[in-house]
C-alpha cells in the first residue's frame, strides 16, 4: 500500500491528517457533491484532499460507527502456493508474504481473474492471480539488483 493511501503520520509531504465528523452530503449545481464536515483542525478555506472511512480498530472515537467500512474489516484472501514455489523461499519470507498477499494488493478497480499481477518483496518479484476469494501465487523470481556506475 502506498504511503499516500495510508493514515501514517510518517508521510513525505506536508499534508496533515484530521479526524472529522460527516454532517451531511449536499448536491450543488456549481460544485457537485459537497461533504459538510465538523471538527476539522484546519483554517476555513483549506482544501481537503482525501476522505477515508472511520475504522474503529485504528481511529480513536469510541462513539463513532464504521459505516460501510465494517463490511470489509475481516476481508482476506486465501493464498494458494505451488510446492515448487515454496521451495524457493524461507519460512519467514512465506509468512510475511502470505500476510501481505492475503490483504489483496491489487488495485481496487481490478477484478480480472485472467490477469496476472506482480508485487516486489524482499528482492523477489511475485506473480499472482486472484479468482473469487482465492489468490494463486504463480511464480517468484529473484530481482537482479541494478548497479549504477558513477565516475567522479
mmCIF file of C-alpha atoms in Angstrom:
data_model
loop_
_atom_site.group_PDB
_atom_site.id
_atom_site.type_symbol
_atom_site.label_atom_id
_atom_site.label_comp_id
_atom_site.label_asym_id
_atom_site.label_seq_id
_atom_site.Cartn_x
_atom_site.Cartn_y
_atom_site.Cartn_z
ATOM 1 C CA UNK A 1 0.000 0.000 0.000
ATOM 2 C CA UNK A 2 1.365 3.401 -0.914
ATOM 3 C CA UNK A 3 2.298 5.913 1.753
ATOM 4 C CA UNK A 4 -0.304 8.373 0.431
ATOM 5 C CA UNK A 5 -3.065 5.762 0.813
ATOM 6 C CA UNK A 6 -2.351 5.168 4.500
ATOM 7 C CA UNK A 7 -3.102 7.049 7.680
ATOM 8 C CA UNK A 8 0.572 7.023 8.640
ATOM 9 C CA UNK A 9 1.933 10.189 10.268
ATOM 10 C CA UNK A 10 5.265 9.464 8.534
ATOM 11 C CA UNK A 11 4.402 10.857 5.122
ATOM 12 C CA UNK A 12 6.802 12.540 2.681
ATOM 13 C CA UNK A 13 4.579 15.600 2.313
ATOM 14 C CA UNK A 14 3.248 18.414 4.484
ATOM 15 C CA UNK A 15 -0.367 17.227 4.273
ATOM 16 C CA UNK A 16 -1.986 16.995 7.704
ATOM 17 C CA UNK A 17 -4.423 14.385 8.964
ATOM 18 C CA UNK A 18 -7.686 15.208 10.741
ATOM 19 C CA UNK A 19 -10.460 13.039 12.035
ATOM 20 C CA UNK A 20 -13.792 14.720 11.235
ATOM 21 C CA UNK A 21 -17.494 14.022 11.572
ATOM 22 C CA UNK A 22 -19.559 13.927 8.372
ATOM 23 C CA UNK A 23 -22.634 16.091 8.956
ATOM 24 C CA UNK A 24 -24.272 15.747 5.564
ATOM 25 C CA UNK A 25 -23.786 15.488 1.811
ATOM 26 C CA UNK A 26 -25.209 18.319 -0.293
ATOM 27 C CA UNK A 27 -25.658 18.356 -4.052
ATOM 28 C CA UNK A 28 -24.942 21.761 -5.561
ATOM 29 C CA UNK A 29 -25.238 22.896 -9.141
ATOM 30 C CA UNK A 30 -21.849 24.644 -9.210
ATOM 31 C CA UNK A 31 -19.656 22.260 -7.194
ATOM 32 C CA UNK A 32 -21.467 18.939 -7.477
ATOM 33 C CA UNK A 33 -21.489 16.833 -4.314
ATOM 34 C CA UNK A 34 -20.227 18.683 -1.242
ATOM 35 C CA UNK A 35 -19.331 16.979 2.033
ATOM 36 C CA UNK A 36 -20.105 19.080 5.088
ATOM 37 C CA UNK A 37 -17.815 18.084 7.963
ATOM 38 C CA UNK A 38 -17.267 19.216 11.556
ATOM 39 C CA UNK A 39 -14.309 19.029 13.896
ATOM 40 C CA UNK A 40 -11.520 19.605 11.374
ATOM 41 C CA UNK A 41 -8.417 21.209 12.845
ATOM 42 C CA UNK A 42 -7.761 23.473 9.875
ATOM 43 C CA UNK A 43 -8.486 27.024 8.782
ATOM 44 C CA UNK A 44 -11.510 27.997 6.685
ATOM 45 C CA UNK A 45 -10.836 27.526 3.002
ATOM 46 C CA UNK A 46 -8.162 24.845 3.480
ATOM 47 C CA UNK A 47 -8.705 22.180 0.805
ATOM 48 C CA UNK A 48 -9.442 18.608 1.861
ATOM 49 C CA UNK A 49 -7.648 16.235 -0.499
ATOM 50 C CA UNK A 50 -8.828 12.836 0.631
ATOM 51 C CA UNK A 51 -11.571 11.323 2.752
ATOM 52 C CA UNK A 52 -11.189 7.898 4.320
ATOM 53 C CA UNK A 53 -13.864 5.963 6.231
ATOM 54 C CA UNK A 54 -13.800 5.725 10.004
ATOM 55 C CA UNK A 55 -12.227 2.482 11.237
ATOM 56 C CA UNK A 56 -12.909 1.662 14.876
ATOM 57 C CA UNK A 57 -9.838 -0.570 15.170
ATOM 58 C CA UNK A 58 -7.438 2.231 14.196
ATOM 59 C CA UNK A 59 -9.247 5.516 14.920
ATOM 60 C CA UNK A 60 -9.886 6.704 18.477
ATOM 61 C CA UNK A 61 -13.542 7.760 18.614
ATOM 62 C CA UNK A 62 -15.462 5.050 20.503
ATOM 63 C CA UNK A 63 -18.820 6.773 19.934
ATOM 64 C CA UNK A 64 -18.463 6.691 16.122
ATOM 65 C CA UNK A 65 -19.693 3.952 13.799
ATOM 66 C CA UNK A 66 -17.806 2.311 10.919
ATOM 67 C CA UNK A 67 -20.452 2.679 8.234
ATOM 68 C CA UNK A 68 -19.616 0.837 5.002
ATOM 69 C CA UNK A 69 -16.042 0.068 6.162
ATOM 70 C CA UNK A 70 -17.340 -2.510 8.673
ATOM 71 C CA UNK A 71 -18.176 -4.879 5.786
ATOM 72 C CA UNK A 72 -14.522 -5.225 4.722
ATOM 73 C CA UNK A 73 -12.860 -5.254 8.145
ATOM 74 C CA UNK A 74 -12.192 -9.008 8.127
ATOM 75 C CA UNK A 75 -11.702 -9.385 4.350
ATOM 76 C CA UNK A 76 -8.784 -11.672 3.477
ATOM 77 C CA UNK A 77 -7.944 -13.835 0.504
ATOM 78 C CA UNK A 78 -6.963 -17.481 0.812
ATOM 79 C CA UNK A 79 -3.396 -17.827 -0.558
ATOM 80 C CA UNK A 80 -2.516 -20.957 -2.567
ATOM 81 C CA UNK A 81 1.164 -21.760 -3.224
ATOM 82 C CA UNK A 82 2.651 -24.206 -5.708
ATOM 83 C CA UNK A 83 5.024 -26.662 -3.964
ATOM 84 C CA UNK A 84 7.832 -25.697 -6.366
ATOM 85 C CA UNK A 85 7.365 -22.043 -5.365
ATOM 86 C CA UNK A 86 7.541 -22.765 -1.631
ATOM 87 C CA UNK A 87 10.968 -24.372 -2.099
ATOM 88 C CA UNK A 88 12.316 -21.034 -3.348
ATOM 89 C CA UNK A 89 11.630 -19.047 -0.183
ATOM 90 C CA UNK A 90 12.274 -19.332 3.549
ATOM 91 C CA UNK A 91 9.518 -19.912 6.108
ATOM 92 C CA UNK A 92 9.840 -16.345 7.401
ATOM 93 C CA UNK A 93 9.536 -14.934 3.868
ATOM 94 C CA UNK A 94 6.480 -17.111 3.271
ATOM 95 C CA UNK A 95 4.799 -15.979 6.494
ATOM 96 C CA UNK A 96 5.319 -12.279 5.754
ATOM 97 C CA UNK A 97 4.452 -12.592 2.064
ATOM 98 C CA UNK A 98 1.307 -14.590 2.779
ATOM 99 C CA UNK A 99 0.128 -11.871 5.183
ATOM 100 C CA UNK A 100 0.680 -9.212 2.503
ATOM 101 C CA UNK A 101 -0.952 -11.226 -0.283
ATOM 102 C CA UNK A 102 -3.968 -12.193 1.841
ATOM 103 C CA UNK A 103 -4.816 -8.490 2.148
ATOM 104 C CA UNK A 104 -5.363 -8.300 -1.635
ATOM 105 C CA UNK A 105 -2.657 -5.975 -3.020
ATOM 106 C CA UNK A 106 -4.451 -5.479 -6.356
ATOM 107 C CA UNK A 107 -5.780 -2.066 -7.345
ATOM 108 C CA UNK A 108 -9.356 -1.778 -6.018
ATOM 109 C CA UNK A 109 -10.777 -1.492 -9.547
ATOM 110 C CA UNK A 110 -9.084 -4.680 -10.853
ATOM 111 C CA UNK A 111 -11.052 -7.941 -10.614
ATOM 112 C CA UNK A 112 -9.980 -9.809 -13.750
ATOM 113 C CA UNK A 113 -9.333 -13.489 -12.861
ATOM 114 C CA UNK A 114 -7.243 -13.937 -16.037
ATOM 115 C CA UNK A 115 -4.896 -11.043 -15.247
ATOM 116 C CA UNK A 116 -1.503 -11.718 -13.697
ATOM 117 C CA UNK A 117 -0.426 -9.162 -11.109
ATOM 118 C CA UNK A 118 3.094 -8.585 -9.804
ATOM 119 C CA UNK A 119 4.423 -7.473 -6.445
ATOM 120 C CA UNK A 120 8.051 -6.823 -5.445
ATOM 121 C CA UNK A 121 9.016 -8.092 -1.999
ATOM 122 C CA UNK A 122 12.386 -8.731 -0.365
ATOM 123 C CA UNK A 123 14.359 -8.877 -3.612
ATOM 124 C CA UNK A 124 11.748 -11.029 -5.359
ATOM 125 C CA UNK A 125 9.059 -10.383 -7.945
ATOM 126 C CA UNK A 126 5.934 -12.328 -7.042
ATOM 127 C CA UNK A 127 3.389 -13.022 -9.790
ATOM 128 C CA UNK A 128 -0.156 -13.931 -8.781
ATOM 129 C CA UNK A 129 -3.744 -14.074 -9.947
ATOM 130 C CA UNK A 130 -6.986 -13.834 -7.995
ATOM 131 C CA UNK A 131 -10.196 -15.720 -8.606
ATOM 132 C CA UNK A 132 -13.151 -15.150 -6.274
ATOM 133 C CA UNK A 133 -11.644 -15.108 -2.735
ATOM 134 C CA UNK A 134 -8.501 -17.096 -3.594
ATOM 135 C CA UNK A 135 -5.082 -15.754 -4.584
ATOM 136 C CA UNK A 136 -2.835 -18.117 -6.559
ATOM 137 C CA UNK A 137 0.913 -17.487 -6.414
ATOM 138 C CA UNK A 138 2.085 -18.216 -9.977
ATOM 139 C CA UNK A 139 5.830 -17.572 -9.739
ATOM 140 C CA UNK A 140 8.598 -15.985 -7.713
ATOM 141 C CA UNK A 141 11.670 -14.618 -9.463
ATOM 142 C CA UNK A 142 14.730 -13.093 -7.825
ATOM 143 C CA UNK A 143 15.184 -9.490 -8.922
ATOM 144 C CA UNK A 144 18.626 -8.637 -10.214
ATOM 145 C CA UNK A 145 19.998 -5.581 -8.462
ATOM 146 C CA UNK A 146 20.786 -2.794 -10.859
ATOM 147 C CA UNK A 147 24.151 -1.261 -10.211
ATOM 148 C CA UNK A 148 24.920 2.224 -11.297
ATOM 149 C CA UNK A 149 28.456 3.191 -12.138
ATOM 150 C CA UNK A 150 29.475 6.678 -11.069
ATOM 151 C CA UNK A 151 32.527 8.458 -12.386
ATOM 152 C CA UNK A 152 33.937 11.102 -10.083
#
